[in-house]
Amino acid sequence: MTGQSVTRIRVDASAAAEAYEVLVGRRILEDRAELHRLIGPHARRVALIHPEALTAMAGRLRDLVEGLGHETITLRVPDAEAAKTAEVAADCWQRLGRAGFTRTDVIVGVGGGATTDLAGFVAATWLRGVRWVAVPTTVLAMVDAAVGGKTGINTAEGKNLVGAFHPPAGVLCDLAALDSLPVDDHVSGLAEIIKAGFVSDPVILDLIEADPTGARGPEGPHLPELIRRSVQVKAHVVAGDLKEAGPREVLNYGHTLAHAIEKNERYTWRHGEAVSVGMVFAAELAALDGRLPVEGVARHRAILTSVGLPVDYRADRWPALLETMRLDKKTRGDRLRFIVLDAVGRPAVLAGPAPDMLETAYARIAAPAPDPAGRSGEWSGEPRRVLVLNGPNLGRLGSREPGIYGTTSYAQLADACRSLGKELGLDVEVRRSDDEAELIHWLHEAADLALPVVLNPAAFTHYSYALRDAVAQRTAPLIEVHLSNPHAREPFRHRSVISPVASGTIAGLGTDSYLLALRSLAGADAGADAGADR
């Protein structure tokens, strides 16, 4: 590519994997020769796995791949951690089977860390392993998830408990993809960069301390170097220990508690946010064990907070977090294992710390639990869980009839619901399915657990009596919502079989229909709490 600077970082071969390169630079996805080299000469078909939010980018990549003479299969998956499920992986396998995807064909994973984790896992398990290429589009994916060959999906019991070691044929880190990355996602990725600094490369910490504001955005002068240095740290470690039998374990610094936090938050916290808290917890453990001076702990807090990352977590969640950590992959038998620091750049293993040491370390990072009703003083309960359920075709928001449904994408709608939920003290979980049976299953779950629901049944609104019967079994408020006003549209849309059994209906206000529904549920919850106090 003329005029473009590209850094090639080699991940050396091991007994279990061939060598490959991580390319870091701007607009490297426009290099047809590099893409052709990575796909290889034997592939007839290329499967592009990407989240809904990156449909346009995946379309451009598809055109490039087809221009090289390959057939393409587009596998669009949910955004973020919602993609990392057995159900999504099974859907990918089914679609590969229908397309006649063979062992010489290639998978390309385009997206953040969750997408590359899923794409690598699908590649590892299809026909016992096919070639794949990672195209990470977030800071987190570039410096962590896409490098090293770890692939996996989540289960109800924990994060990444099902997976495989299956390195890619190559990784294309196009820095241009970061130009449109939301600030919060960018900052989340900085946690993994800072981790690399603490465990191996102190220059990373020096660069961030010199310009924390610049580190927070793609325009920062040091960002390319920060990404290159972080990738080099990981490449060096994983080349000598692909399957985490020894030295690679140091890359888990902060992750034992982080994975427990993510599970506790039902994966609504960004990975980097949880890792940030986990690193401070590990630093406190090291200080209590006499390894790390208090100045080292203070440096953790100062660097992480300077870029906008959290350093504490809810005091009331310790028992649940401890139980989850006992299932962590790093645990041996009943002995918890933590990566800690003897000094910056000198990681070590702390095995089986005493229970009182764990509790004391957690107390030092503990924050009061939030009050969902906005009352003063501490609150000892948990945020009220709310399901936001979406029916057929809603995954195409932003591109589907924008004159009627608006230009907000489904990913943006989901983020808006979760963000407002945090403000209101609600634990909002957003789900989507084109399958009537799956929606019914989720409504049964809500009824069994007495969970409030915001439901956009979409086309099922007008004829699904099965969905209507599931709504009728509700044991908590359920608000039907619609982006458009059905009564201002075609006659067949004027009747809803859902409305008579819902608590209420909000329609015609675009995405505000969802937000007003959440505010209504939060108000009803607060009213119930107030009534209980009288």
Short mmCIF file of C-alpha atoms in Angstrom, two decimals:
data_model
loop_
_atom_site.label_atom_id
_atom_site.label_comp_id
_atom_site.label_asym_id
_atom_site.label_seq_id
_atom_site.Cartn_x
_atom_site.Cartn_y
_atom_site.Cartn_z
CA MET A 1 0.00 0.00 0.00
CA THR A 2 1.67 3.17 -1.20
CA GLY A 3 2.24 5.78 1.48
CA GLN A 4 0.90 3.63 4.30
CA SER A 5 3.04 2.51 7.24
CA VAL A 6 2.37 -1.05 8.34
CA THR A 7 3.97 -2.83 11.29
CA ARG A 8 4.25 -6.61 11.02
CA ILE A 9 4.45 -8.43 14.33
CA ARG A 10 5.29 -12.12 14.10
CA VAL A 11 3.77 -14.65 16.46
CA ASP A 12 6.34 -17.42 16.26
CA ALA A 13 5.47 -21.03 15.60
CA SER A 14 5.15 -23.54 18.41
CA ALA A 15 4.71 -27.28 18.62
CA ALA A 16 0.94 -26.77 18.40
CA ALA A 17 0.62 -23.94 15.86
CA GLU A 18 2.17 -22.36 12.80
CA ALA A 19 3.61 -18.86 12.86
CA TYR A 20 1.42 -15.97 11.73
CA GLU A 21 1.59 -12.20 11.53
CA VAL A 22 -0.37 -9.37 13.14
CA LEU A 23 -0.45 -6.36 10.82
CA VAL A 24 -1.02 -2.93 12.38
CA GLY A 25 -1.60 0.14 10.24
CA ARG A 26 -4.17 2.42 8.66
CA ARG A 27 -6.37 1.21 5.78
CA ILE A 28 -4.65 -2.14 5.51
CA LEU A 29 -8.00 -3.76 4.66
CA GLU A 30 -7.71 -2.06 1.28
CA ASP A 31 -4.63 -4.15 0.47
CA ARG A 32 -6.04 -6.80 -1.89
CA ALA A 33 -2.74 -8.66 -2.12
CA GLU A 34 -2.50 -9.07 1.66
CA LEU A 35 -6.10 -10.24 1.90
CA HIS A 36 -5.51 -12.73 -0.91
CA ARG A 37 -2.41 -14.07 0.86
CA LEU A 38 -4.24 -14.61 4.13
CA ILE A 39 -7.25 -16.30 2.56
CA GLY A 40 -4.87 -18.63 0.76
CA PRO A 41 -4.92 -20.26 -2.66
CA HIS A 42 -7.23 -23.19 -1.93
CA ALA A 43 -10.37 -21.51 -0.61
CA ARG A 44 -13.46 -21.50 -2.77
CA ARG A 45 -15.76 -20.00 -0.15
CA VAL A 46 -15.16 -17.36 2.51
CA ALA A 47 -17.59 -16.99 5.43
CA LEU A 48 -17.72 -13.48 6.91
CA ILE A 49 -18.87 -13.49 10.54
CA HIS A 50 -19.77 -10.00 11.74
CA PRO A 51 -22.10 -8.24 14.18
CA GLU A 52 -25.17 -6.35 13.05
CA ALA A 53 -23.52 -3.00 13.79
CA LEU A 54 -20.79 -3.67 11.20
CA THR A 55 -23.02 -4.69 8.30
CA ALA A 56 -21.75 -1.85 6.08
CA MET A 57 -18.08 -2.61 6.78
CA ALA A 58 -18.65 -6.33 6.19
CA GLY A 59 -20.33 -5.46 2.90
CA ARG A 60 -17.24 -3.61 1.70
CA LEU A 61 -15.02 -6.51 2.74
CA ARG A 62 -17.35 -8.94 0.97
CA ASP A 63 -16.98 -6.97 -2.26
CA LEU A 64 -13.18 -7.16 -1.93
CA VAL A 65 -13.26 -10.92 -1.29
CA GLU A 66 -15.60 -11.56 -4.20
CA GLY A 67 -13.34 -9.40 -6.36
CA LEU A 68 -10.58 -11.90 -5.60
CA GLY A 69 -12.72 -14.67 -7.09
CA HIS A 70 -14.19 -16.26 -3.92
CA GLU A 71 -17.79 -17.04 -3.07
CA THR A 72 -18.92 -15.39 0.17
CA ILE A 73 -21.26 -16.46 2.93
CA THR A 74 -22.37 -13.68 5.27
CA LEU A 75 -23.12 -14.75 8.84
CA ARG A 76 -24.51 -11.83 10.79
CA VAL A 77 -24.49 -12.38 14.55
CA PRO A 78 -25.67 -10.37 17.59
CA ASP A 79 -23.55 -7.54 18.92
CA ALA A 80 -21.08 -7.89 21.81
CA GLU A 81 -21.29 -10.80 24.28
CA ALA A 82 -24.74 -11.83 23.01
CA ALA A 83 -22.87 -13.44 20.09
CA LYS A 84 -20.88 -15.77 22.32
CA THR A 85 -23.51 -18.43 22.97
CA ALA A 86 -23.92 -22.06 21.99
CA GLU A 87 -27.09 -21.12 20.13
CA VAL A 88 -25.31 -18.58 17.91
CA ALA A 89 -22.42 -20.98 17.27
CA ALA A 90 -24.89 -23.73 16.33
CA ASP A 91 -26.63 -21.38 13.90
CA CYS A 92 -23.27 -20.64 12.26
CA TRP A 93 -22.52 -24.37 11.95
CA GLN A 94 -25.92 -24.99 10.39
CA ARG A 95 -25.47 -22.25 7.82
CA LEU A 96 -21.95 -23.44 6.96
CA GLY A 97 -23.34 -26.93 6.43
CA ARG A 98 -26.10 -25.69 4.16
CA ALA A 99 -23.53 -23.76 2.11
CA GLY A 100 -21.30 -26.81 1.65
CA PHE A 101 -18.42 -25.18 3.52
CA THR A 102 -15.37 -27.46 3.23
CA ARG A 103 -12.08 -27.90 5.02
CA THR A 104 -10.21 -25.77 2.48
CA ASP A 105 -12.58 -22.82 2.88
CA VAL A 106 -11.90 -19.87 5.18
CA ILE A 107 -13.72 -17.98 7.95
CA VAL A 108 -13.10 -14.26 8.48
CA GLY A 109 -14.19 -12.74 11.81
CA VAL A 110 -14.90 -9.00 11.60
CA GLY A 111 -15.67 -7.11 14.80
CA GLY A 112 -14.82 -6.71 18.44
CA GLY A 113 -13.43 -9.29 20.82
CA ALA A 114 -16.71 -11.17 21.20
CA THR A 115 -17.02 -11.61 17.43
CA THR A 116 -13.43 -12.77 16.94
CA ASP A 117 -13.80 -15.17 19.90
CA LEU A 118 -16.91 -16.64 18.26
CA ALA A 119 -15.44 -16.74 14.74
CA GLY A 120 -12.33 -18.50 15.99
CA PHE A 121 -14.41 -21.01 17.94
CA VAL A 122 -16.61 -21.77 14.93
CA ALA A 123 -13.45 -22.21 12.83
CA ALA A 124 -11.90 -24.49 15.46
CA THR A 125 -14.94 -26.74 15.68
CA TRP A 126 -16.15 -26.88 12.06
CA LEU A 127 -14.76 -30.06 10.45
CA ARG A 128 -12.31 -30.21 13.41
CA GLY A 129 -10.62 -27.01 12.36
CA VAL A 130 -10.56 -24.70 9.33
CA ARG A 131 -8.43 -21.69 8.45
CA TRP A 132 -9.58 -18.31 9.75
CA VAL A 133 -8.54 -14.68 9.65
CA ALA A 134 -9.20 -12.09 12.37
CA VAL A 135 -10.18 -8.53 11.47
CA PRO A 136 -10.52 -6.80 14.88
CA THR A 137 -12.30 -3.44 14.86
CA THR A 138 -11.90 -2.32 18.48
CA VAL A 139 -8.90 -1.50 20.64
CA LEU A 140 -9.73 -4.44 22.90
CA ALA A 141 -9.90 -6.92 20.05
CA MET A 142 -6.69 -5.66 18.44
CA VAL A 143 -4.52 -5.92 21.53
CA ASP A 144 -6.10 -8.94 23.17
CA ALA A 145 -8.91 -11.08 21.78
CA ALA A 146 -7.72 -11.48 18.17
CA VAL A 147 -4.13 -12.38 19.09
CA GLY A 148 -3.04 -15.61 20.70
CA GLY A 149 -5.44 -18.25 19.43
CA LYS A 150 -7.85 -18.38 22.35
CA THR A 151 -11.41 -18.86 21.11
CA GLY A 152 -14.57 -19.53 23.03
CA ILE A 153 -18.17 -18.93 24.02
CA ASN A 154 -19.88 -18.18 27.33
CA THR A 155 -22.26 -20.34 29.34
CA ALA A 156 -24.63 -19.58 32.17
CA GLU A 157 -21.91 -20.76 34.55
CA GLY A 158 -19.23 -18.35 33.39
CA LYS A 159 -17.25 -16.64 30.64
CA ASN A 160 -15.19 -18.58 28.06
CA LEU A 161 -15.65 -21.89 29.85
CA VAL A 162 -16.17 -23.59 26.46
CA GLY A 163 -13.47 -22.97 23.87
CA ALA A 164 -10.42 -24.09 21.97
CA PHE A 165 -6.90 -22.95 21.14
CA HIS A 166 -7.00 -22.27 17.39
CA PRO A 167 -4.69 -19.49 16.13
CA PRO A 168 -5.69 -17.48 13.06
CA ALA A 169 -3.80 -17.46 9.78
CA GLY A 170 -3.30 -13.75 10.34
CA VAL A 171 -4.67 -10.65 12.06
CA LEU A 172 -5.42 -7.37 10.26
CA CYS A 173 -5.55 -4.44 12.70
CA ASP A 174 -6.79 -1.54 10.58
CA LEU A 175 -6.46 1.55 12.79
CA ALA A 176 -8.97 3.37 10.58
CA ALA A 177 -11.68 1.19 12.14
CA LEU A 178 -11.09 2.97 15.45
CA ASP A 179 -12.02 6.40 14.08
CA SER A 180 -15.75 5.75 14.63
CA LEU A 181 -15.41 3.66 17.79
CA PRO A 182 -17.49 5.07 20.69
CA VAL A 183 -15.35 6.64 23.42
CA ASP A 184 -16.51 4.18 26.10
CA ASP A 185 -15.50 1.21 23.92
CA HIS A 186 -12.15 2.82 23.16
CA VAL A 187 -11.48 3.44 26.86
CA SER A 188 -12.46 -0.13 27.69
CA GLY A 189 -9.72 -1.37 25.37
CA LEU A 190 -7.15 0.73 27.20
CA ALA A 191 -7.47 -1.61 30.19
CA GLU A 192 -5.80 -4.42 28.25
CA ILE A 193 -3.09 -2.03 27.05
CA ILE A 194 -2.45 -0.89 30.62
CA LYS A 195 -2.38 -4.55 31.70
CA ALA A 196 0.39 -5.22 29.17
CA GLY A 197 2.29 -2.29 30.65
CA PHE A 198 2.05 -3.59 34.20
CA VAL A 199 3.02 -7.19 33.41
CA SER A 200 5.73 -6.58 30.83
CA ASP A 201 6.32 -3.17 29.20
CA PRO A 202 6.56 -0.15 31.56
CA VAL A 203 7.00 2.20 28.58
CA ILE A 204 3.27 1.75 27.94
CA LEU A 205 2.54 3.17 31.39
CA ASP A 206 4.92 6.07 30.83
CA LEU A 207 3.21 7.00 27.54
CA ILE A 208 -0.26 6.99 29.11
CA GLU A 209 0.85 8.93 32.16
CA ALA A 210 2.40 11.55 29.87
CA ASP A 211 -0.85 12.05 27.92
CA PRO A 212 -3.92 10.32 29.40
CA THR A 213 -6.31 12.53 27.44
CA GLY A 214 -4.61 11.62 24.17
CA ALA A 215 -4.85 7.93 25.01
CA ARG A 216 -8.65 8.22 25.22
CA GLY A 217 -9.18 8.74 21.50
CA PRO A 218 -7.98 7.54 18.07
CA GLU A 219 -6.38 10.91 17.38
CA GLY A 220 -3.94 10.52 20.29
CA PRO A 221 -0.31 10.68 19.13
CA HIS A 222 0.75 7.58 21.05
CA LEU A 223 -2.13 5.23 20.18
CA PRO A 224 -0.41 3.38 17.29
CA GLU A 225 2.64 2.77 19.48
CA LEU A 226 0.48 1.69 22.43
CA ILE A 227 -1.29 -0.86 20.24
CA ARG A 228 1.96 -2.11 18.69
CA ARG A 229 3.65 -2.51 22.07
CA SER A 230 0.65 -4.34 23.53
CA VAL A 231 0.49 -6.74 20.59
CA GLN A 232 4.23 -7.36 20.88
CA VAL A 233 3.84 -8.24 24.57
CA LYS A 234 1.13 -10.77 23.82
CA ALA A 235 2.89 -12.16 20.74
CA HIS A 236 6.05 -12.82 22.75
CA VAL A 237 4.19 -14.57 25.57
CA VAL A 238 1.83 -16.76 23.51
CA ALA A 239 4.58 -17.93 21.14
CA GLY A 240 6.21 -19.72 24.04
CA ASP A 241 3.02 -21.01 25.67
CA LEU A 242 0.04 -21.38 23.34
CA LYS A 243 -2.13 -23.44 25.69
CA GLU A 244 -1.48 -21.52 28.90
CA ALA A 245 0.52 -24.28 30.54
CA GLY A 246 2.86 -21.78 32.18
CA PRO A 247 4.09 -18.28 31.29
CA ARG A 248 0.97 -17.26 29.32
CA GLU A 249 -0.97 -17.21 32.57
CA VAL A 250 0.51 -13.76 33.30
CA LEU A 251 -1.81 -12.32 30.64
CA ASN A 252 -4.70 -13.08 33.00
CA TYR A 253 -3.66 -10.22 35.29
CA GLY A 254 -6.90 -8.78 36.66
CA HIS A 255 -9.06 -11.32 34.84
CA THR A 256 -10.06 -13.66 37.68
CA LEU A 257 -12.24 -11.07 39.38
CA ALA A 258 -13.07 -9.43 36.03
CA HIS A 259 -14.76 -12.53 34.64
CA ALA A 260 -16.80 -12.88 37.83
CA ILE A 261 -17.93 -9.24 37.55
CA GLU A 262 -18.91 -9.74 33.91
CA LYS A 263 -21.02 -12.78 34.78
CA ASN A 264 -22.60 -10.97 37.72
CA GLU A 265 -23.51 -8.09 35.39
CA ARG A 266 -24.85 -10.53 32.78
CA TYR A 267 -22.18 -9.25 30.41
CA THR A 268 -23.56 -5.72 30.29
CA TRP A 269 -20.25 -4.35 31.64
CA ARG A 270 -17.53 -3.85 29.07
CA HIS A 271 -14.67 -6.33 29.45
CA GLY A 272 -12.06 -3.61 29.98
CA GLU A 273 -14.10 -1.99 32.74
CA ALA A 274 -14.17 -5.28 34.63
CA VAL A 275 -10.44 -5.90 34.01
CA SER A 276 -9.66 -2.44 35.39
CA VAL A 277 -11.37 -3.29 38.68
CA GLY A 278 -9.75 -6.73 38.64
CA MET A 279 -6.25 -5.26 38.32
CA VAL A 280 -6.76 -2.98 41.33
CA PHE A 281 -8.04 -5.97 43.31
CA ALA A 282 -4.95 -7.98 42.31
CA ALA A 283 -2.71 -5.05 43.27
CA GLU A 284 -4.36 -4.88 46.69
CA LEU A 285 -3.80 -8.64 47.11
CA ALA A 286 -0.12 -8.21 46.22
CA ALA A 287 0.22 -5.39 48.74
CA LEU A 288 -1.41 -7.48 51.49
CA ASP A 289 0.97 -10.35 50.64
CA GLY A 290 3.97 -8.05 51.03
CA ARG A 291 4.88 -8.14 47.34
CA LEU A 292 3.86 -4.75 45.94
CA PRO A 293 4.43 -1.47 47.78
CA VAL A 294 1.45 0.79 48.40
CA GLU A 295 2.88 3.18 45.81
CA GLY A 296 2.34 0.46 43.22
CA VAL A 297 -1.33 0.17 44.16
CA ALA A 298 -1.69 3.93 43.98
CA ARG A 299 -0.16 3.93 40.50
CA HIS A 300 -2.77 1.42 39.35
CA ARG A 301 -5.57 3.65 40.56
CA ALA A 302 -4.03 6.82 39.14
CA ILE A 303 -3.41 5.47 35.63
CA LEU A 304 -6.76 3.72 35.31
CA THR A 305 -8.82 6.65 36.60
CA SER A 306 -6.86 9.11 34.44
CA VAL A 307 -8.31 7.52 31.29
CA GLY A 308 -11.79 7.08 32.76
CA LEU A 309 -11.79 3.43 33.88
CA PRO A 310 -13.50 2.24 37.10
CA VAL A 311 -11.49 1.02 40.08
CA ASP A 312 -14.22 -0.21 42.45
CA TYR A 313 -17.28 -2.47 42.51
CA ARG A 314 -20.31 -3.12 44.67
CA ALA A 315 -19.69 -4.12 48.25
CA ASP A 316 -22.73 -6.40 48.44
CA ARG A 317 -21.64 -8.68 45.58
CA TRP A 318 -18.61 -10.31 47.20
CA PRO A 319 -20.22 -13.69 48.05
CA ALA A 320 -21.50 -14.13 44.49
CA LEU A 321 -18.18 -13.06 42.99
CA LEU A 322 -16.23 -15.47 45.19
CA GLU A 323 -18.47 -18.35 44.16
CA THR A 324 -18.01 -17.52 40.47
CA MET A 325 -14.23 -17.25 40.84
CA ARG A 326 -14.14 -20.82 42.15
CA LEU A 327 -15.26 -21.92 38.65
CA ASP A 328 -12.59 -19.85 36.90
CA LYS A 329 -10.31 -21.67 34.44
CA LYS A 330 -7.26 -20.67 36.48
CA THR A 331 -8.52 -22.36 39.65
CA ARG A 332 -6.78 -25.64 40.53
CA GLY A 333 -9.01 -27.92 42.57
CA ASP A 334 -10.37 -25.71 45.35
CA ARG A 335 -7.38 -23.33 45.31
CA LEU A 336 -7.91 -19.93 43.73
CA ARG A 337 -4.97 -18.59 41.69
CA PHE A 338 -4.32 -14.93 40.99
CA ILE A 339 -1.68 -13.25 38.87
CA VAL A 340 -0.12 -10.52 41.01
CA LEU A 341 2.92 -8.27 40.71
CA ASP A 342 6.15 -8.34 42.68
CA ALA A 343 6.93 -5.11 40.80
CA VAL A 344 6.01 -3.52 37.48
CA GLY A 345 7.10 -5.99 34.81
CA ARG A 346 7.51 -8.82 37.33
CA PRO A 347 4.28 -10.87 37.43
CA ALA A 348 3.92 -13.88 39.72
CA VAL A 349 1.28 -16.38 40.84
CA LEU A 350 -0.48 -16.11 44.19
CA ALA A 351 -2.07 -19.50 44.85
CA GLY A 352 -4.62 -20.18 47.56
CA PRO A 353 -4.71 -16.80 49.34
CA ALA A 354 -6.37 -16.92 52.75
CA PRO A 355 -10.08 -16.03 52.86
CA ASP A 356 -9.46 -13.04 55.13
CA MET A 357 -6.86 -11.68 52.68
CA LEU A 358 -9.38 -11.94 49.84
CA GLU A 359 -12.06 -10.19 51.89
CA THR A 360 -9.71 -7.41 52.96
CA ALA A 361 -8.55 -6.80 49.39
CA TYR A 362 -12.14 -6.65 48.18
CA ALA A 363 -13.11 -4.28 50.99
CA ARG A 364 -10.47 -1.88 49.67
CA ILE A 365 -12.15 -1.73 46.23
CA ALA A 366 -15.75 -1.97 47.45
CA ALA A 367 -18.28 0.76 46.68
CA PRO A 368 -21.77 1.18 48.18
CA ALA A 369 -24.56 -0.58 46.30
CA PRO A 370 -26.68 1.76 44.14
CA ASP A 371 -30.18 2.82 45.13
CA PRO A 372 -32.56 2.03 42.24
CA ALA A 373 -35.28 4.30 43.60
CA GLY A 374 -32.98 7.31 43.92
CA ARG A 375 -33.37 7.54 47.70
CA SER A 376 -30.55 8.73 49.90
CA GLY A 377 -28.58 6.32 52.04
CA GLU A 378 -27.46 2.79 51.26
CA TRP A 379 -29.65 0.19 49.63
CA SER A 380 -29.12 -3.48 50.38
CA GLY A 381 -31.16 -5.03 47.55
CA GLU A 382 -30.27 -5.71 43.90
CA PRO A 383 -31.25 -3.67 40.80
CA ARG A 384 -34.56 -4.81 39.38
CA ARG A 385 -33.98 -6.98 36.33
CA VAL A 386 -35.94 -6.03 33.22
CA LEU A 387 -36.13 -7.86 29.88
CA VAL A 388 -36.40 -5.86 26.66
CA LEU A 389 -37.58 -8.33 24.01
CA ASN A 390 -37.62 -7.63 20.28
CA GLY A 391 -39.37 -9.58 17.54
CA PRO A 392 -38.78 -10.22 13.82
CA ASN A 393 -36.87 -7.85 11.52
CA LEU A 394 -35.83 -5.50 14.33
CA GLY A 395 -32.21 -6.55 13.89
CA ARG A 396 -32.28 -4.62 10.60
CA LEU A 397 -33.02 -1.29 12.21
CA GLY A 398 -31.12 1.55 10.61
CA SER A 399 -31.26 0.00 7.14
CA ARG A 400 -34.87 -1.22 7.07
CA GLU A 401 -37.30 1.45 5.79
CA PRO A 402 -35.62 4.32 7.66
CA GLY A 403 -38.48 6.65 6.70
CA ILE A 404 -40.73 4.57 8.95
CA TYR A 405 -38.41 3.05 11.52
CA GLY A 406 -35.68 5.70 11.73
CA THR A 407 -31.90 5.49 11.27
CA THR A 408 -31.01 4.23 14.75
CA SER A 409 -29.43 0.77 14.50
CA TYR A 410 -30.46 -2.12 16.69
CA ALA A 411 -27.09 -1.98 18.46
CA GLN A 412 -27.63 1.71 19.25
CA LEU A 413 -31.16 0.99 20.50
CA ALA A 414 -29.87 -1.77 22.77
CA ASP A 415 -27.11 0.49 24.13
CA ALA A 416 -29.63 3.28 24.81
CA CYS A 417 -31.86 0.89 26.76
CA ARG A 418 -29.00 -0.44 28.84
CA SER A 419 -27.60 3.03 29.51
CA LEU A 420 -30.94 4.39 30.67
CA GLY A 421 -31.42 1.27 32.76
CA LYS A 422 -28.21 2.00 34.66
CA GLU A 423 -29.40 5.55 35.32
CA LEU A 424 -32.71 4.25 36.61
CA GLY A 425 -31.19 1.49 38.72
CA LEU A 426 -32.56 -1.25 36.44
CA ASP A 427 -30.62 -4.29 35.24
CA VAL A 428 -31.74 -4.16 31.60
CA GLU A 429 -31.16 -7.21 29.40
CA VAL A 430 -31.90 -6.70 25.68
CA ARG A 431 -32.71 -9.70 23.50
CA ARG A 432 -33.87 -10.15 19.91
CA SER A 433 -35.21 -13.07 17.90
CA ASP A 434 -37.00 -13.67 14.61
CA ASP A 435 -38.28 -16.94 16.10
CA GLU A 436 -41.74 -16.88 17.66
CA ALA A 437 -40.96 -19.93 19.82
CA GLU A 438 -37.88 -18.28 21.32
CA LEU A 439 -39.86 -15.16 22.24
CA ILE A 440 -42.48 -17.34 23.92
CA HIS A 441 -39.74 -19.13 25.87
CA TRP A 442 -38.39 -15.78 27.09
CA LEU A 443 -41.86 -14.64 28.14
CA HIS A 444 -42.27 -17.86 30.14
CA GLU A 445 -38.92 -17.13 31.80
CA ALA A 446 -40.11 -13.63 32.69
CA ALA A 447 -43.34 -15.01 34.15
CA ASP A 448 -41.53 -17.63 36.22
CA LEU A 449 -39.12 -15.03 37.64
CA ALA A 450 -41.66 -12.17 37.93
CA LEU A 451 -39.56 -9.98 35.64
CA PRO A 452 -40.98 -6.80 34.08
CA VAL A 453 -40.84 -6.79 30.28
CA VAL A 454 -40.69 -4.26 27.47
CA LEU A 455 -41.91 -6.11 24.37
CA ASN A 456 -41.86 -5.09 20.72
CA PRO A 457 -43.62 -8.05 19.08
CA ALA A 458 -43.14 -6.48 15.61
CA ALA A 459 -45.23 -8.32 13.00
CA PHE A 460 -46.29 -10.94 15.57
CA THR A 461 -48.38 -8.13 17.12
CA HIS A 462 -51.22 -8.66 14.70
CA TYR A 463 -51.70 -12.42 14.56
CA SER A 464 -49.63 -14.40 17.09
CA TYR A 465 -52.14 -15.81 19.54
CA ALA A 466 -49.40 -18.04 20.92
CA LEU A 467 -47.42 -14.93 21.85
CA ARG A 468 -50.59 -13.37 23.24
CA ASP A 469 -51.18 -16.39 25.48
CA ALA A 470 -47.60 -16.19 26.78
CA VAL A 471 -48.03 -12.49 27.59
CA ALA A 472 -51.27 -13.26 29.41
CA GLN A 473 -49.29 -15.41 31.87
CA ARG A 474 -47.19 -12.46 33.01
CA THR A 475 -46.58 -11.99 36.72
CA ALA A 476 -45.09 -8.48 36.46
CA PRO A 477 -45.77 -5.38 34.34
CA LEU A 478 -45.33 -5.80 30.58
CA ILE A 479 -45.38 -2.82 28.23
CA GLU A 480 -45.91 -3.31 24.52
CA VAL A 481 -43.90 -0.85 22.40
CA HIS A 482 -43.69 0.08 18.73
CA LEU A 483 -41.35 2.45 16.92
CA SER A 484 -44.03 3.56 14.45
CA ASN A 485 -47.71 4.28 15.01
CA PRO A 486 -49.57 1.16 13.76
CA HIS A 487 -52.86 3.05 13.53
CA ALA A 488 -51.38 5.47 10.98
CA ARG A 489 -50.29 2.65 8.70
CA GLU A 490 -51.88 -0.21 6.73
CA PRO A 491 -55.28 -1.44 7.98
CA PHE A 492 -53.92 -4.89 8.91
CA ARG A 493 -51.62 -3.21 11.46
CA HIS A 494 -54.43 -1.47 13.33
CA ARG A 495 -55.27 -4.44 15.54
CA SER A 496 -52.94 -5.83 18.21
CA VAL A 497 -53.67 -9.17 19.83
CA ILE A 498 -51.05 -8.28 22.46
CA SER A 499 -52.47 -4.97 23.75
CA PRO A 500 -55.47 -6.48 25.64
CA VAL A 501 -53.16 -8.55 27.87
CA ALA A 502 -50.31 -6.01 28.26
CA SER A 503 -50.04 -3.47 31.08
CA GLY A 504 -49.94 -0.71 28.49
CA THR A 505 -48.81 0.25 25.00
CA ILE A 506 -46.45 3.01 23.82
CA ALA A 507 -46.19 3.55 20.07
CA GLY A 508 -45.17 6.04 17.43
CA LEU A 509 -42.28 7.72 19.29
CA GLY A 510 -39.37 5.88 17.69
CA THR A 511 -36.74 4.69 20.15
CA ASP A 512 -38.30 6.95 22.80
CA SER A 513 -41.10 4.39 23.01
CA TYR A 514 -38.63 2.01 24.66
CA LEU A 515 -37.14 4.66 26.93
CA LEU A 516 -40.55 5.84 28.14
CA ALA A 517 -41.49 2.23 28.85
CA LEU A 518 -38.36 1.75 30.96
CA ARG A 519 -39.06 4.97 32.86
CA SER A 520 -42.59 3.75 33.51
CA LEU A 521 -41.32 0.42 34.85
CA ALA A 522 -38.75 2.18 37.05
CA GLY A 523 -41.48 4.46 38.42
CA ALA A 524 -43.76 1.51 39.11
CA ASP A 525 -40.92 -0.29 40.90
CA ALA A 526 -40.16 2.75 43.04
CA GLY A 527 -43.82 3.12 43.85
CA ALA A 528 -44.00 -0.48 44.96
CA ASP A 529 -40.96 0.02 47.20
CA ALA A 530 -42.46 3.17 48.70
CA GLY A 531 -45.71 1.37 49.33
CA ALA A 532 -43.87 -1.36 51.16
CA ASP A 533 -42.30 1.24 53.47
CA ARG A 534 -45.62 2.64 54.58
#
